[in-house]
PDB file of C-alpha atoms in Angstrom:
ATOM      1  CA  MET A   1      69.192 126.873 121.550  1.00 84.00           C
ATOM      2  CA  LYS A   2      70.395 123.784 123.170  1.00 93.00           C
ATOM      3  CA  GLU A   3      73.202 122.285 124.858  1.00 96.00           C
ATOM      4  CA  ARG A   4      74.098 118.746 124.649  1.00 97.00           C
ATOM      5  CA  PRO A   5      77.465 116.851 125.717  1.00 98.00           C
ATOM      6  CA  ILE A   6      79.998 115.402 123.405  1.00 98.00           C
ATOM      7  CA  LEU A   7      82.956 113.009 123.846  1.00 97.00           C
ATOM      8  CA  PHE A   8      86.306 113.932 122.842  1.00 97.00           C
ATOM      9  CA  SER A   9      89.732 111.912 123.084  1.00 95.00           C
ATOM     10  CA  THR A  10      92.690 113.866 125.371  1.00 94.00           C
ATOM     11  CA  GLU A  11      94.531 114.196 122.178  1.00 94.00           C
ATOM     12  CA  MET A  12      91.701 115.914 120.304  1.00 97.00           C
ATOM     13  CA  VAL A  13      90.688 118.245 123.327  1.00 97.00           C
ATOM     14  CA  ARG A  14      94.372 119.320 122.977  1.00 96.00           C
ATOM     15  CA  ALA A  15      93.898 120.321 119.547  1.00 97.00           C
ATOM     16  CA  ILE A  16      90.325 122.070 120.394  1.00 98.00           C
ATOM     17  CA  LEU A  17      92.540 124.079 123.076  1.00 96.00           C
ATOM     18  CA  GLU A  18      95.113 125.049 120.418  1.00 96.00           C
ATOM     19  CA  GLY A  19      92.840 126.543 117.847  1.00 96.00           C
ATOM     20  CA  ARG A  20      93.641 123.138 115.322  1.00 96.00           C
ATOM     21  CA  LYS A  21      90.713 121.453 115.740  1.00 98.00           C
ATOM     22  CA  THR A  22      87.120 123.597 114.703  1.00 98.00           C
ATOM     23  CA  MET A  23      85.387 119.952 113.422  1.00 98.00           C
ATOM     24  CA  THR A  24      84.552 116.304 114.215  1.00 98.00           C
ATOM     25  CA  ARG A  25      82.871 113.646 112.775  1.00 98.00           C
ATOM     26  CA  ARG A  26      80.672 111.130 114.295  1.00 97.00           C
ATOM     27  CA  ILE A  27      78.941 107.576 113.160  1.00 96.00           C
ATOM     28  CA  MET A  28      75.257 108.021 112.112  1.00 94.00           C
ATOM     29  CA  GLN A  29      73.439 105.468 114.463  1.00 90.00           C
ATOM     30  CA  LYS A  30      71.056 104.901 111.859  1.00 86.00           C
ATOM     31  CA  GLN A  31      72.566 104.451 108.514  1.00 87.00           C
ATOM     32  CA  PRO A  32      70.930 105.461 104.870  1.00 80.00           C
ATOM     33  CA  THR A  33      69.538 102.258 103.159  1.00 73.00           C
ATOM     34  CA  MET A  34      67.869 102.153  99.906  1.00 61.00           C
ATOM     35  CA  LYS A  35      64.778 102.080 102.137  1.00 57.00           C
ATOM     36  CA  HIS A  36      65.271 105.606 102.695  1.00 55.00           C
ATOM     37  CA  LYS A  37      66.180 106.529  99.399  1.00 56.00           C
ATOM     38  CA  PHE A  38      63.025 105.107  97.724  1.00 55.00           C
ATOM     39  CA  LYS A  39      60.871 107.171 100.693  1.00 55.00           C
ATOM     40  CA  TYR A  40      63.105 109.778  99.994  1.00 53.00           C
ATOM     41  CA  ILE A  41      61.955 109.985  96.413  1.00 52.00           C
ATOM     42  CA  CYS A  42      58.703 109.040  96.765  1.00 56.00           C
ATOM     43  CA  LYS A  43      58.119 112.359  99.209  1.00 54.00           C
ATOM     44  CA  GLU A  44      60.270 114.294  97.151  1.00 51.00           C
ATOM     45  CA  LYS A  45      58.807 113.413  93.346  1.00 50.00           C
ATOM     46  CA  THR A  46      56.524 116.506  93.527  1.00 49.00           C
ATOM     47  CA  LYS A  47      59.076 118.807  93.953  1.00 50.00           C
ATOM     48  CA  GLY A  48      60.554 117.828  90.339  1.00 50.00           C
ATOM     49  CA  TRP A  49      64.053 116.114  89.048  1.00 50.00           C
ATOM     50  CA  GLY A  50      65.984 118.677  90.715  1.00 53.00           C
ATOM     51  CA  ALA A  51      65.515 117.659  94.071  1.00 55.00           C
ATOM     52  CA  LEU A  52      65.972 114.075  92.996  1.00 52.00           C
ATOM     53  CA  PHE A  53      69.307 114.815  91.542  1.00 48.00           C
ATOM     54  CA  GLU A  54      70.676 116.110  94.284  1.00 54.00           C
ATOM     55  CA  TRP A  55      70.210 113.498  96.349  1.00 52.00           C
ATOM     56  CA  LEU A  56      71.519 110.997  93.847  1.00 50.00           C
ATOM     57  CA  THR A  57      74.684 112.922  93.113  1.00 44.00           C
ATOM     58  CA  ASP A  58      75.943 114.003  96.853  1.00 49.00           C
ATOM     59  CA  GLY A  59      73.495 113.419  99.601  1.00 50.00           C
ATOM     60  CA  MET A  60      73.723 116.453 100.903  1.00 48.00           C
ATOM     61  CA  THR A  61      69.987 116.591 101.892  1.00 55.00           C
ATOM     62  CA  LEU A  62      70.780 113.422 104.407  1.00 61.00           C
ATOM     63  CA  HIS A  63      70.938 115.781 107.438  1.00 59.00           C
ATOM     64  CA  GLU A  64      67.153 117.313 106.453  1.00 63.00           C
ATOM     65  CA  HIS A  65      65.377 113.529 106.638  1.00 70.00           C
ATOM     66  CA  PHE A  66      67.781 112.291 109.894  1.00 81.00           C
ATOM     67  CA  LYS A  67      67.435 114.217 113.170  1.00 85.00           C
ATOM     68  CA  SER A  68      70.819 114.808 114.338  1.00 91.00           C
ATOM     69  CA  PRO A  69      71.846 113.604 117.941  1.00 94.00           C
ATOM     70  CA  TYR A  70      74.029 116.664 118.111  1.00 95.00           C
ATOM     71  CA  GLY A  71      71.933 119.349 117.462  1.00 94.00           C
ATOM     72  CA  THR A  72      71.437 121.764 114.501  1.00 94.00           C
ATOM     73  CA  ILE A  73      73.284 125.511 113.854  1.00 96.00           C
ATOM     74  CA  GLY A  74      73.381 127.488 116.839  1.00 96.00           C
ATOM     75  CA  ASP A  75      73.147 124.893 119.566  1.00 97.00           C
ATOM     76  CA  VAL A  76      76.084 124.197 121.666  1.00 98.00           C
ATOM     77  CA  LEU A  77      78.243 120.895 122.710  1.00 98.00           C
ATOM     78  CA  TRP A  78      79.885 121.046 126.004  1.00 98.00           C
ATOM     79  CA  VAL A  79      82.880 119.017 126.138  1.00 98.00           C
ATOM     80  CA  ARG A  80      83.588 116.025 128.059  1.00 98.00           C
ATOM     81  CA  GLU A  81      86.860 114.884 128.491  1.00 97.00           C
ATOM     82  CA  THR A  82      89.213 112.814 131.063  1.00 95.00           C
ATOM     83  CA  TRP A  83      89.099 113.971 134.268  1.00 93.00           C
ATOM     84  CA  ALA A  84      89.597 114.347 137.766  1.00 90.00           C
ATOM     85  CA  GLU A  85      88.905 116.183 141.071  1.00 86.00           C
ATOM     86  CA  PHE A  86      91.909 117.594 142.945  1.00 79.00           C
ATOM     87  CA  GLN A  87      92.792 118.045 146.534  1.00 72.00           C
ATOM     88  CA  GLY A  88      95.649 120.528 147.376  1.00 65.00           C
ATOM     89  CA  LEU A  89      96.503 121.677 150.265  1.00 62.00           C
ATOM     90  CA  GLU A  90      94.019 120.980 153.369  1.00 66.00           C
ATOM     91  CA  ASP A  91      92.844 124.007 153.453  1.00 68.00           C
ATOM     92  CA  ALA A  92      92.171 124.419 149.698  1.00 64.00           C
ATOM     93  CA  PRO A  93      88.910 123.762 148.401  1.00 70.00           C
ATOM     94  CA  THR A  94      88.288 120.643 145.885  1.00 73.00           C
ATOM     95  CA  CYS A  95      88.992 121.608 142.417  1.00 84.00           C
ATOM     96  CA  TYR A  96      88.536 119.843 138.752  1.00 89.00           C
ATOM     97  CA  VAL A  97      91.759 119.227 137.028  1.00 89.00           C
ATOM     98  CA  TYR A  98      91.776 117.828 133.355  1.00 92.00           C
ATOM     99  CA  LYS A  99      94.288 115.305 131.598  1.00 91.00           C
ATOM    100  CA  ALA A 100      94.860 116.882 128.576  1.00 93.00           C
ATOM    101  CA  ASP A 101      96.558 119.733 130.434  1.00 90.00           C
ATOM    102  CA  GLY A 102      99.643 117.499 131.214  1.00 80.00           C
ATOM    103  CA  THR A 103     100.657 114.557 131.873  1.00 62.00           C
ATOM    104  CA  TRP A 104     100.346 114.318 135.727  1.00 59.00           C
ATOM    105  CA  ASP A 105     102.412 111.505 136.483  1.00 57.00           C
ATOM    106  CA  ASP A 106     102.008 112.569 140.349  1.00 58.00           C
ATOM    107  CA  LYS A 107      98.522 111.281 140.769  1.00 58.00           C
ATOM    108  CA  VAL A 108      98.801 111.692 144.930  1.00 56.00           C
ATOM    109  CA  HIS A 109      96.454 114.631 145.021  1.00 68.00           C
ATOM    110  CA  LEU A 110      93.935 113.221 142.997  1.00 76.00           C
ATOM    111  CA  ILE A 111      90.970 112.100 144.928  1.00 75.00           C
ATOM    112  CA  ASP A 112      90.845 108.511 144.518  1.00 76.00           C
ATOM    113  CA  ASN A 113      94.236 108.512 142.713  1.00 75.00           C
ATOM    114  CA  LYS A 114      92.893 108.369 139.690  1.00 84.00           C
ATOM    115  CA  TRP A 115      91.456 109.971 136.749  1.00 89.00           C
ATOM    116  CA  LYS A 116      87.737 109.694 135.510  1.00 93.00           C
ATOM    117  CA  PRO A 117      86.374 108.428 132.037  1.00 95.00           C
ATOM    118  CA  SER A 118      85.200 111.328 129.953  1.00 96.00           C
ATOM    119  CA  ILE A 119      81.209 109.810 130.015  1.00 96.00           C
ATOM    120  CA  PHE A 120      81.052 110.249 133.712  1.00 95.00           C
ATOM    121  CA  MET A 121      82.057 114.000 133.714  1.00 96.00           C
ATOM    122  CA  PRO A 122      79.420 116.321 134.836  1.00 96.00           C
ATOM    123  CA  ARG A 123      78.118 119.333 133.529  1.00 96.00           C
ATOM    124  CA  SER A 124      79.579 121.686 136.046  1.00 94.00           C
ATOM    125  CA  ALA A 125      83.167 120.280 135.540  1.00 94.00           C
ATOM    126  CA  SER A 126      82.987 120.811 131.819  1.00 97.00           C
ATOM    127  CA  ARG A 127      85.378 123.910 130.882  1.00 96.00           C
ATOM    128  CA  ILE A 128      84.885 123.452 126.950  1.00 97.00           C
ATOM    129  CA  SER A 129      81.728 124.993 125.249  1.00 98.00           C
ATOM    130  CA  LEU A 130      81.387 124.736 121.295  1.00 98.00           C
ATOM    131  CA  ARG A 131      79.000 126.331 119.173  1.00 98.00           C
ATOM    132  CA  ILE A 132      77.747 124.715 116.233  1.00 98.00           C
ATOM    133  CA  THR A 133      78.381 126.355 112.839  1.00 98.00           C
ATOM    134  CA  ASN A 134      77.261 123.931 110.494  1.00 96.00           C
ATOM    135  CA  ILE A 135      76.223 120.612 110.389  1.00 95.00           C
ATOM    136  CA  ARG A 136      76.255 117.788 107.391  1.00 92.00           C
ATOM    137  CA  VAL A 137      75.890 114.108 106.218  1.00 92.00           C
ATOM    138  CA  GLU A 138      78.839 112.654 104.236  1.00 92.00           C
ATOM    139  CA  ARG A 139      80.532 109.500 103.541  1.00 94.00           C
ATOM    140  CA  LEU A 140      83.520 109.060 105.802  1.00 97.00           C
ATOM    141  CA  ASN A 141      85.984 108.459 102.772  1.00 97.00           C
ATOM    142  CA  ASP A 142      85.126 111.905 101.231  1.00 96.00           C
ATOM    143  CA  ILE A 143      86.696 113.565 103.471  1.00 97.00           C
ATOM    144  CA  THR A 144      89.117 116.389 102.125  1.00 97.00           C
ATOM    145  CA  GLU A 145      92.557 117.627 102.926  1.00 97.00           C
ATOM    146  CA  GLU A 146      91.239 120.904 104.058  1.00 97.00           C
ATOM    147  CA  ASP A 147      89.021 118.909 106.100  1.00 98.00           C
ATOM    148  CA  ALA A 148      91.404 116.672 107.487  1.00 98.00           C
ATOM    149  CA  VAL A 149      93.533 119.501 108.759  1.00 98.00           C
ATOM    150  CA  ARG A 150      90.466 121.165 110.682  1.00 98.00           C
ATOM    151  CA  GLU A 151      90.080 117.660 112.183  1.00 98.00           C
ATOM    152  CA  GLY A 152      92.890 118.563 114.242  1.00 97.00           C
ATOM    153  CA  VAL A 153      95.541 116.159 113.193  1.00 97.00           C
ATOM    154  CA  GLU A 154      98.802 116.979 114.583  1.00 95.00           C
ATOM    155  CA  PRO A 155     101.033 118.870 111.961  1.00 95.00           C
ATOM    156  CA  LEU A 156     104.825 117.433 112.544  1.00 93.00           C
ATOM    157  CA  GLU A 157     107.977 118.922 110.587  1.00 88.00           C
ATOM    158  CA  ASN A 158     107.754 116.614 107.637  1.00 89.00           C
ATOM    159  CA  GLY A 159     104.074 116.400 107.155  1.00 94.00           C
ATOM    160  CA  TYR A 160     101.152 114.908 109.723  1.00 95.00           C
ATOM    161  CA  LYS A 161     101.442 112.391 112.364  1.00 94.00           C
ATOM    162  CA  GLN A 162     100.309 108.594 111.910  1.00 92.00           C
ATOM    163  CA  TYR A 163      98.442 107.654 115.134  1.00 92.00           C
ATOM    164  CA  ILE A 164      98.717 103.603 114.677  1.00 87.00           C
ATOM    165  CA  ARG A 165     101.596 102.837 116.375  1.00 72.00           C
ATOM    166  CA  THR A 166     102.358  99.655 114.115  1.00 65.00           C
ATOM    167  CA  ARG A 167     102.879 101.720 111.233  1.00 61.00           C
ATOM    168  CA  LEU A 168     106.792 101.868 110.301  1.00 64.00           C
ATOM    169  CA  ASP A 169     106.161 105.330 109.308  1.00 74.00           C
ATOM    170  CA  LYS A 170     105.496 107.964 112.354  1.00 83.00           C
ATOM    171  CA  VAL A 171     105.063 110.916 109.358  1.00 86.00           C
ATOM    172  CA  THR A 172     102.777 111.260 106.492  1.00 91.00           C
ATOM    173  CA  GLU A 173     102.753 113.877 103.938  1.00 93.00           C
ATOM    174  CA  TYR A 174      98.994 113.654 103.659  1.00 95.00           C
ATOM    175  CA  ALA A 175      96.422 115.400 106.279  1.00 97.00           C
ATOM    176  CA  SER A 176      93.538 113.092 104.992  1.00 97.00           C
ATOM    177  CA  TYR A 177      96.192 110.016 105.799  1.00 95.00           C
ATOM    178  CA  SER A 178      96.996 111.425 109.023  1.00 96.00           C
ATOM    179  CA  PHE A 179      92.857 110.992 110.109  1.00 97.00           C
ATOM    180  CA  MET A 180      92.369 107.790 108.651  1.00 96.00           C
ATOM    181  CA  THR A 181      94.812 106.450 111.042  1.00 95.00           C
ATOM    182  CA  LEU A 182      93.611 108.768 113.731  1.00 96.00           C
ATOM    183  CA  TRP A 183      90.022 107.311 113.387  1.00 97.00           C
ATOM    184  CA  GLU A 184      91.292 103.585 113.094  1.00 95.00           C
ATOM    185  CA  SER A 185      93.199 104.491 116.236  1.00 93.00           C
ATOM    186  CA  ILE A 186      89.451 105.612 117.959  1.00 93.00           C
ATOM    187  CA  ASN A 187      87.085 102.996 116.322  1.00 94.00           C
ATOM    188  CA  GLY A 188      89.187  99.837 115.664  1.00 92.00           C
ATOM    189  CA  LYS A 189      91.056  98.202 112.651  1.00 91.00           C
ATOM    190  CA  GLY A 190      88.815  98.084 109.746  1.00 94.00           C
ATOM    191  CA  SER A 191      86.494 100.892 110.580  1.00 96.00           C
ATOM    192  CA  TRP A 192      88.062 103.032 107.797  1.00 97.00           C
ATOM    193  CA  GLU A 193      86.888 100.676 105.126  1.00 96.00           C
ATOM    194  CA  LYS A 194      83.613 100.340 106.582  1.00 95.00           C
ATOM    195  CA  ASN A 195      83.171 103.775 105.553  1.00 96.00           C
ATOM    196  CA  PRO A 196      79.814 104.803 107.099  1.00 95.00           C
ATOM    197  CA  TRP A 197      77.814 107.781 106.863  1.00 94.00           C
ATOM    198  CA  VAL A 198      78.777 110.388 109.210  1.00 95.00           C
ATOM    199  CA  TRP A 199      77.917 113.472 110.588  1.00 96.00           C
ATOM    200  CA  VAL A 200      80.031 116.335 109.762  1.00 97.00           C
ATOM    201  CA  ILE A 201      79.846 118.896 112.622  1.00 97.00           C
ATOM    202  CA  GLU A 202      81.724 122.423 112.214  1.00 98.00           C
ATOM    203  CA  PHE A 203      82.230 124.229 115.301  1.00 98.00           C
ATOM    204  CA  GLU A 204      83.610 127.400 117.364  1.00 97.00           C
ATOM    205  CA  ALA A 205      84.647 127.492 120.822  1.00 96.00           C
ATOM    206  CA  ILE A 206      82.846 129.863 122.985  1.00 94.00           C
ATOM    207  CA  LYS A 207      85.208 131.886 125.205  1.00 76.00           C
TER     208      LYS A 207
END
């Protein structure tokens, strides 16, 4: 078993803590191309048409031919989130606090009076560990309604939250549409239409 860090936004940290988020998608740094496909075909030709058909129909075997930077089933991801060091009373020890736990408008007790970006969180400050239960590769736009819910999109009274502020409607009926707006709010306008190959990581929180 290996441990690796993984970044989450404040909103998604809240979703993990609430038990709503059990899945995440991350863009593959090396996108599969026709070159990879032909290499796979040549390598697998001795295994018959079944292996080739599996590639051509759903690409589910891709994860076997690209090394995941997030590890494999059984490995642990420790969460990096927006954090700070907190100093209370003069004789109280310094401790860690997390933006996901509240608004923290009063930053007077935060050391340096500011939050620290998640990328700078050390392992010792991390409070959330996730065990990988499954990992696969698929196209971003292939997400299902069920998986969109597992991605932690926020349920509202009449549907799911829309995460792009310019949208006139704040609620959408479909979790997959909510996830699309979440994806673009994080990765930028037009990132959904690019439809990249992504790592789909399923996990469970370690208590």
